[in-house]
Short mmCIF file of C-alpha atoms in Angstrom, two decimals:
data_model
loop_
_atom_site.label_atom_id
_atom_site.label_comp_id
_atom_site.label_asym_id
_atom_site.label_seq_id
_atom_site.Cartn_x
_atom_site.Cartn_y
_atom_site.Cartn_z
CA MET A 1 0.19 -13.95 5.17
CA LYS A 2 -0.62 -10.98 2.60
CA LYS A 3 -3.68 -10.72 0.31
CA PHE A 4 -3.79 -8.44 -2.83
CA LYS A 5 -7.42 -7.01 -5.07
CA LYS A 6 -5.09 -7.97 -6.98
CA THR A 7 -1.99 -9.65 -8.59
CA TYR A 8 -0.52 -8.03 -12.40
CA ILE A 9 0.90 -10.28 -14.38
CA GLU A 10 3.39 -8.85 -17.18
CA ILE A 11 2.55 -11.30 -20.23
CA THR A 12 4.77 -9.02 -22.79
CA SER A 13 7.06 -6.34 -23.22
CA VAL A 14 6.81 -6.14 -26.22
CA CYS A 15 4.12 -2.91 -27.21
CA ASN A 16 2.87 -2.88 -31.36
CA LEU A 17 3.01 0.99 -30.67
CA ALA A 18 4.84 3.85 -29.05
CA CYS A 19 3.08 6.30 -27.19
CA THR A 20 3.60 9.61 -26.00
CA PHE A 21 2.57 9.03 -22.55
CA CYS A 22 4.04 5.51 -22.26
CA PRO A 23 8.03 5.28 -22.34
CA GLN A 24 9.36 2.30 -24.04
CA THR A 25 10.64 -0.55 -21.73
CA LYS A 26 13.74 -0.59 -21.47
CA ARG A 27 14.71 -3.73 -20.73
CA GLN A 28 14.24 -7.02 -23.05
CA SER A 29 11.61 -7.65 -25.74
CA ASN A 30 10.06 -10.71 -24.04
CA PHE A 31 6.87 -12.93 -24.26
CA ILE A 32 5.86 -14.78 -20.99
CA LYS A 33 5.48 -18.90 -21.61
CA ILE A 34 3.30 -21.16 -20.10
CA ASP A 35 5.02 -22.76 -17.35
CA ALA A 36 6.31 -19.85 -15.93
CA PHE A 37 2.50 -18.51 -15.86
CA THR A 38 1.28 -21.75 -14.52
CA LYS A 39 3.96 -21.36 -11.84
CA ILE A 40 3.49 -17.87 -11.45
CA LEU A 41 -1.26 -18.92 -10.44
CA ASP A 42 0.09 -21.63 -9.21
CA GLU A 43 2.88 -19.75 -6.24
CA ILE A 44 -0.21 -16.47 -6.22
CA LYS A 45 -2.97 -17.77 -5.30
CA PRO A 46 -2.97 -17.73 -1.51
CA HIS A 47 -3.00 -14.24 -2.24
CA THR A 48 -5.07 -12.89 -4.28
CA ASP A 49 -8.54 -13.78 -6.96
CA TYR A 50 -8.19 -11.82 -9.54
CA ILE A 51 -5.03 -11.01 -11.78
CA TYR A 52 -4.97 -8.06 -14.33
CA PHE A 53 -2.48 -9.07 -17.82
CA HIS A 54 -0.28 -5.88 -16.98
CA VAL A 55 1.93 -3.79 -17.03
CA LYS A 56 4.18 -2.78 -20.12
CA GLY A 57 3.56 -4.20 -23.03
CA GLU A 58 0.39 -4.64 -25.81
CA PRO A 59 -0.98 -8.05 -23.30
CA LEU A 60 -3.60 -9.10 -26.94
CA LEU A 61 0.08 -10.27 -28.92
CA HIS A 62 0.52 -12.64 -26.44
CA PRO A 63 0.26 -15.85 -29.33
CA ARG A 64 -1.17 -17.92 -26.81
CA ILE A 65 -3.48 -15.37 -24.40
CA ASP A 66 -6.13 -18.29 -24.99
CA GLU A 67 -4.01 -20.95 -23.57
CA LEU A 68 -3.29 -18.19 -20.19
CA LEU A 69 -7.08 -17.87 -19.77
CA ASP A 70 -7.27 -21.24 -19.10
CA LEU A 71 -5.17 -22.03 -17.27
CA SER A 72 -6.66 -18.90 -15.17
CA HIS A 73 -9.77 -19.77 -15.52
CA GLU A 74 -9.06 -23.75 -13.77
CA ARG A 75 -6.96 -22.33 -10.40
CA GLY A 76 -10.30 -19.75 -10.08
CA PHE A 77 -8.81 -16.78 -11.02
CA LYS A 78 -10.43 -13.90 -12.13
CA VAL A 79 -8.57 -11.73 -15.23
CA ASN A 80 -7.93 -8.30 -16.44
CA ILE A 81 -6.56 -7.00 -19.95
CA THR A 82 -6.25 -4.12 -20.41
CA THR A 83 -5.02 -2.65 -24.21
CA ASN A 84 -5.20 -0.12 -26.46
CA GLY A 85 -7.96 -2.05 -28.24
CA THR A 86 -5.12 -2.39 -31.46
CA LEU A 87 -5.94 -6.22 -31.56
CA ILE A 88 -8.98 -6.51 -30.49
CA THR A 89 -11.26 -7.87 -34.43
CA LYS A 90 -8.43 -10.23 -34.60
CA ASN A 91 -7.95 -12.00 -31.06
CA LYS A 92 -11.59 -11.93 -30.50
CA HIS A 93 -12.69 -15.23 -31.17
CA LYS A 94 -9.46 -16.05 -28.39
CA ILE A 95 -10.89 -14.22 -25.54
CA LEU A 96 -14.15 -13.94 -25.85
CA PRO A 97 -15.98 -16.68 -24.43
CA LYS A 98 -12.75 -17.44 -21.65
CA PRO A 99 -15.08 -17.30 -18.50
CA ALA A 100 -12.07 -16.49 -16.00
CA LEU A 101 -12.35 -12.52 -18.28
CA ARG A 102 -13.81 -10.37 -15.97
CA GLN A 103 -13.34 -6.77 -17.61
CA MET A 104 -12.05 -4.87 -20.40
CA ASN A 105 -9.85 -1.43 -20.15
CA PHE A 106 -9.69 0.05 -23.52
CA SER A 107 -6.64 2.81 -23.37
CA LEU A 108 -8.74 4.87 -26.46
CA HIS A 109 -5.99 8.05 -25.81
CA SER A 110 -3.71 5.44 -27.24
CA PHE A 111 -5.38 6.31 -30.89
CA ASP A 112 -4.08 10.13 -30.45
CA GLY A 113 -0.83 9.67 -28.33
CA HIS A 114 0.28 7.50 -31.05
CA GLU A 115 2.23 8.53 -33.90
CA GLY A 116 1.39 7.46 -36.93
CA SER A 117 -1.93 6.81 -35.97
CA THR A 118 -4.64 6.78 -38.56
CA ASN A 119 -8.35 5.61 -39.20
CA LYS A 120 -9.86 6.79 -35.46
CA GLU A 121 -13.09 6.16 -36.35
CA ALA A 122 -12.03 2.48 -37.82
CA TYR A 123 -9.89 2.40 -34.55
CA ILE A 124 -12.68 2.99 -32.32
CA MET A 125 -15.77 1.21 -33.87
CA ASN A 126 -13.55 -2.01 -34.25
CA ILE A 127 -13.24 -2.00 -30.32
CA LEU A 128 -17.18 -0.75 -29.99
CA ASP A 129 -18.84 -3.71 -32.70
CA PHE A 130 -16.83 -5.74 -29.61
CA VAL A 131 -18.02 -3.38 -26.77
CA LYS A 132 -21.55 -3.81 -27.71
CA GLU A 133 -20.42 -8.13 -29.18
CA ALA A 134 -19.02 -8.77 -25.20
CA VAL A 135 -21.31 -7.05 -23.47
CA ALA A 136 -24.88 -8.25 -25.48
CA THR A 137 -23.03 -12.53 -25.01
CA THR A 138 -21.71 -12.15 -21.80
CA PRO A 139 -20.81 -11.24 -18.08
CA LEU A 140 -17.45 -8.93 -19.11
CA LEU A 141 -17.52 -5.12 -17.62
CA VAL A 142 -16.12 -2.65 -20.81
CA SER A 143 -14.01 0.54 -19.43
CA LEU A 144 -13.26 2.99 -21.96
CA ARG A 145 -10.41 5.29 -20.59
CA LEU A 146 -9.60 8.22 -22.10
CA TRP A 147 -6.47 9.83 -19.94
CA ASN A 148 -5.79 12.38 -22.50
CA LEU A 149 -6.71 15.39 -19.81
CA ASP A 150 -4.68 18.70 -19.10
CA THR A 151 -5.51 19.90 -15.22
CA ASP A 152 -8.18 22.19 -16.63
CA ASN A 153 -9.13 19.29 -20.03
CA THR A 154 -9.44 23.39 -21.42
CA THR A 155 -6.92 23.46 -24.06
CA ASN A 156 -8.81 23.08 -28.27
CA LEU A 157 -7.12 20.74 -29.08
CA GLU A 158 -7.87 18.54 -26.29
CA ARG A 159 -11.30 18.90 -26.41
CA SER A 160 -11.50 18.87 -30.17
CA ARG A 161 -9.87 15.43 -30.53
CA ASN A 162 -12.17 12.96 -27.36
CA ARG A 163 -15.43 14.84 -29.25
CA GLU A 164 -15.06 13.42 -31.82
CA ILE A 165 -14.29 9.93 -29.40
CA LEU A 166 -17.43 10.92 -27.15
CA GLU A 167 -19.24 11.38 -30.32
CA MET A 168 -19.77 8.20 -31.82
CA ILE A 169 -19.96 6.87 -28.23
CA GLU A 170 -22.79 8.78 -28.13
CA LYS A 171 -23.92 7.88 -31.10
CA ALA A 172 -23.06 4.10 -31.34
CA PHE A 173 -25.60 3.24 -28.22
CA GLU A 174 -28.17 6.33 -28.49
CA LEU A 175 -27.30 8.71 -25.56
CA ASP A 176 -30.02 10.67 -24.75
CA PHE A 177 -26.87 12.88 -24.05
CA LYS A 178 -23.65 14.90 -24.18
CA ILE A 179 -20.38 12.55 -21.86
CA GLU A 180 -19.23 16.00 -20.91
CA GLU A 181 -22.46 16.99 -18.74
CA LYS A 182 -22.55 14.05 -17.17
CA PHE A 183 -18.81 14.06 -16.78
CA VAL A 184 -16.82 13.89 -13.54
CA ARG A 185 -12.95 13.69 -13.61
CA GLY A 186 -11.48 10.49 -12.46
CA SER A 187 -14.97 9.17 -11.89
CA GLY A 188 -17.32 6.38 -14.44
CA LEU A 189 -19.41 7.06 -15.96
CA LYS A 190 -22.11 4.41 -16.11
CA ILE A 191 -23.11 4.53 -20.30
CA ALA A 192 -24.37 1.34 -21.26
CA LYS A 193 -25.00 -2.23 -18.92
CA GLN A 194 -21.29 -3.45 -17.57
CA ILE A 195 -20.37 -0.69 -20.00
CA TYR A 196 -18.15 2.51 -18.35
CA LEU A 197 -16.63 5.71 -19.47
CA ASN A 198 -13.44 7.16 -17.33
CA GLN A 199 -11.67 10.15 -17.92
CA ASP A 200 -8.42 11.17 -16.38
CA HIS A 201 -5.42 13.66 -16.83
CA GLU A 202 -2.72 12.26 -18.17
CA PHE A 203 -0.84 9.51 -16.81
CA GLN A 204 2.91 10.42 -16.13
CA TRP A 205 5.03 6.75 -15.40
CA PRO A 206 7.38 7.68 -12.05
CA ASP A 207 10.95 7.55 -13.23
CA LEU A 208 14.08 8.32 -11.42
CA LYS A 209 15.08 10.83 -13.05
CA GLU A 210 12.30 13.06 -11.91
CA ASP A 211 11.88 15.15 -8.89
CA GLU A 212 11.79 14.20 -5.61
CA ASP A 213 8.90 15.14 -3.28
CA GLU A 214 8.95 15.35 0.55
CA GLY A 215 8.71 12.23 1.34
CA LYS A 216 5.72 11.52 2.99
CA GLY A 217 2.41 10.66 2.26
CA PHE A 218 0.59 6.61 2.18
CA CYS A 219 -0.10 4.21 -1.70
CA HIS A 220 -1.41 1.03 -1.59
CA ALA A 221 1.52 -1.54 -3.47
CA LEU A 222 2.13 -4.48 -1.04
CA ARG A 223 -1.56 -3.66 0.45
CA ASN A 224 -3.95 -4.27 -2.21
CA GLN A 225 -0.89 -4.62 -5.09
CA ALA A 226 1.62 -6.47 -6.76
CA ALA A 227 3.34 -6.84 -9.46
CA ILE A 228 5.34 -9.55 -11.88
CA LEU A 229 8.03 -8.46 -14.72
CA VAL A 230 8.15 -10.44 -17.33
CA ASP A 231 10.71 -12.01 -16.32
CA GLY A 232 9.98 -13.01 -13.02
CA THR A 233 10.87 -9.91 -11.66
CA VAL A 234 8.85 -8.76 -8.88
CA VAL A 235 7.88 -5.44 -7.75
CA PRO A 236 5.02 -3.55 -5.58
CA CYS A 237 2.91 -2.21 -8.25
CA CYS A 238 2.20 -1.88 -11.48
CA LEU A 239 4.20 1.80 -12.25
CA ASP A 240 7.15 0.32 -11.30
CA GLY A 241 7.78 -0.85 -15.41
CA GLU A 242 11.37 -1.02 -15.14
CA GLY A 243 11.79 -3.35 -11.94
CA VAL A 244 13.51 -0.47 -10.34
CA ILE A 245 11.80 -1.85 -6.89
CA ASN A 246 13.19 -5.26 -8.23
CA LEU A 247 11.98 -7.73 -4.53
CA GLY A 248 13.10 -10.77 -5.72
CA ASN A 249 12.68 -12.94 -9.29
CA ILE A 250 9.74 -15.49 -8.20
CA ASN A 251 11.77 -18.45 -10.77
CA GLN A 252 14.29 -18.37 -8.09
CA THR A 253 12.13 -17.45 -4.44
CA PRO A 254 8.33 -18.45 -3.41
CA PHE A 255 6.79 -15.49 -3.47
CA SER A 256 5.33 -16.14 -0.30
CA GLU A 257 8.57 -15.50 0.73
CA ILE A 258 9.54 -12.26 -1.44
CA VAL A 259 6.64 -10.85 -0.69
CA GLU A 260 7.60 -10.80 2.85
CA GLY A 261 11.32 -10.31 2.52
CA GLU A 262 13.31 -6.93 4.45
CA ARG A 263 12.93 -4.74 1.34
CA ALA A 264 9.11 -5.28 0.85
CA ASN A 265 8.78 -4.63 4.44
CA ASN A 266 10.35 -1.87 5.16
CA LEU A 267 8.06 -0.25 2.16
CA TYR A 268 4.98 -1.57 3.11
CA ASN A 269 5.85 -0.23 7.54
CA GLY A 270 6.99 2.34 5.94
CA PHE A 271 4.35 3.39 4.48
CA SER A 272 2.05 2.48 7.25
CA ARG A 273 3.93 4.89 8.99
CA ARG A 274 2.68 7.67 6.28
CA GLU A 275 7.24 7.33 5.32
CA VAL A 276 8.07 7.15 1.29
CA VAL A 277 11.32 5.33 2.37
CA GLU A 278 11.97 4.14 -1.96
CA GLU A 279 13.23 7.07 -4.27
CA LEU A 280 11.40 5.29 -6.93
CA CYS A 281 8.19 6.16 -4.95
CA ARG A 282 9.13 9.77 -3.79
CA LYS A 283 8.89 10.74 -7.46
CA CYS A 284 5.73 8.85 -8.27
CA GLY A 285 3.25 11.60 -9.31
CA TYR A 286 0.61 8.87 -8.59
CA ARG A 287 1.20 7.89 -5.30
CA GLN A 288 0.73 11.51 -3.99
CA ARG A 289 -3.38 11.10 -4.74
CA PHE A 290 -2.93 8.94 -1.83
CA SER A 291 -0.77 11.29 0.45
CA MET A 292 -2.71 12.58 4.05
#
C-alpha cells in the first residue's frame, strides 16, 4: 500500500484574489461538502497522517472550515493550511483553537501578485498579529512565504517591494539583523519560535501549452504526495491544478484502488526509471528540481 507524507485536499476551488502567478482555474467553482470530506478522510486514512487544505482556491473562504478541522482531528490527521492571508482576522476564531491545525503557510507575495491590492501595511500586520498570538498560545508552526524572486533577485522592483515586507517582519519580531544577511534561497530562515521565512523564485504552474523538456528525471508525485480536487478527482500532486492527470474520482472509486491503478502505476514506475511518462510532467519546471 502506498503511504504518502502528505495528501492535498482542495476544500474549495474559489479564490478571493486573482494573482498573476496563479492562473484562475477553468474548473467549476465549488466548496467541498461535509459528507464528501468525511468520506475522503476515511479513505485516505491508511495512506497518510498529514493533510493540506490546498491545491487551488483560498481555504479560508470555506464557511465550515472549523468543522473540517474538527473532523480531521477526530480521525487523527494533522492539517496544514496554505492561504493568502487576507481573511485571517475574520477567520481566526474558527481555526486557532483547533488541535488538528499543525502549520499555516502565508503566501505574502499574494499582495503584489494581485492587481487590486491596497494597504500593504495593514495586510502584513494582520497576518503578523495572528502569528504572534498563535505561537504564544499554541504549538502552531508558521511559514511566511515570499515566492516572488527573479532568477538572480537583482531587480530594483523586487528588492524594494520585498524590503517593505521584510522591514515589517524585522520590526514586529525585534530582529537584530537584516533578513537578507542570512537569506538562503529555498531554505527556511527561523525568525522566532515556531516561525520561519522562506524566499524562492516565482512559482510557475505546469501547463500543457508550455514546451516539453527531454522527458528524463524524477519526481515525488505518488511517492510523497497525492492530491484530491474539490470534485473528487485524484491527481498525483498539488501542481496539477486543472486535473489533467486524472487518476480517477474518489466519489466513484476507492482511493486505494485509484493510487494503484494503471495510470498511477505507470507514472510511478516511470519516475523509478527516471522516465517522465505524462505530458504535463514533461512541462513542469518544478519537477526539474528533482531531476538527476
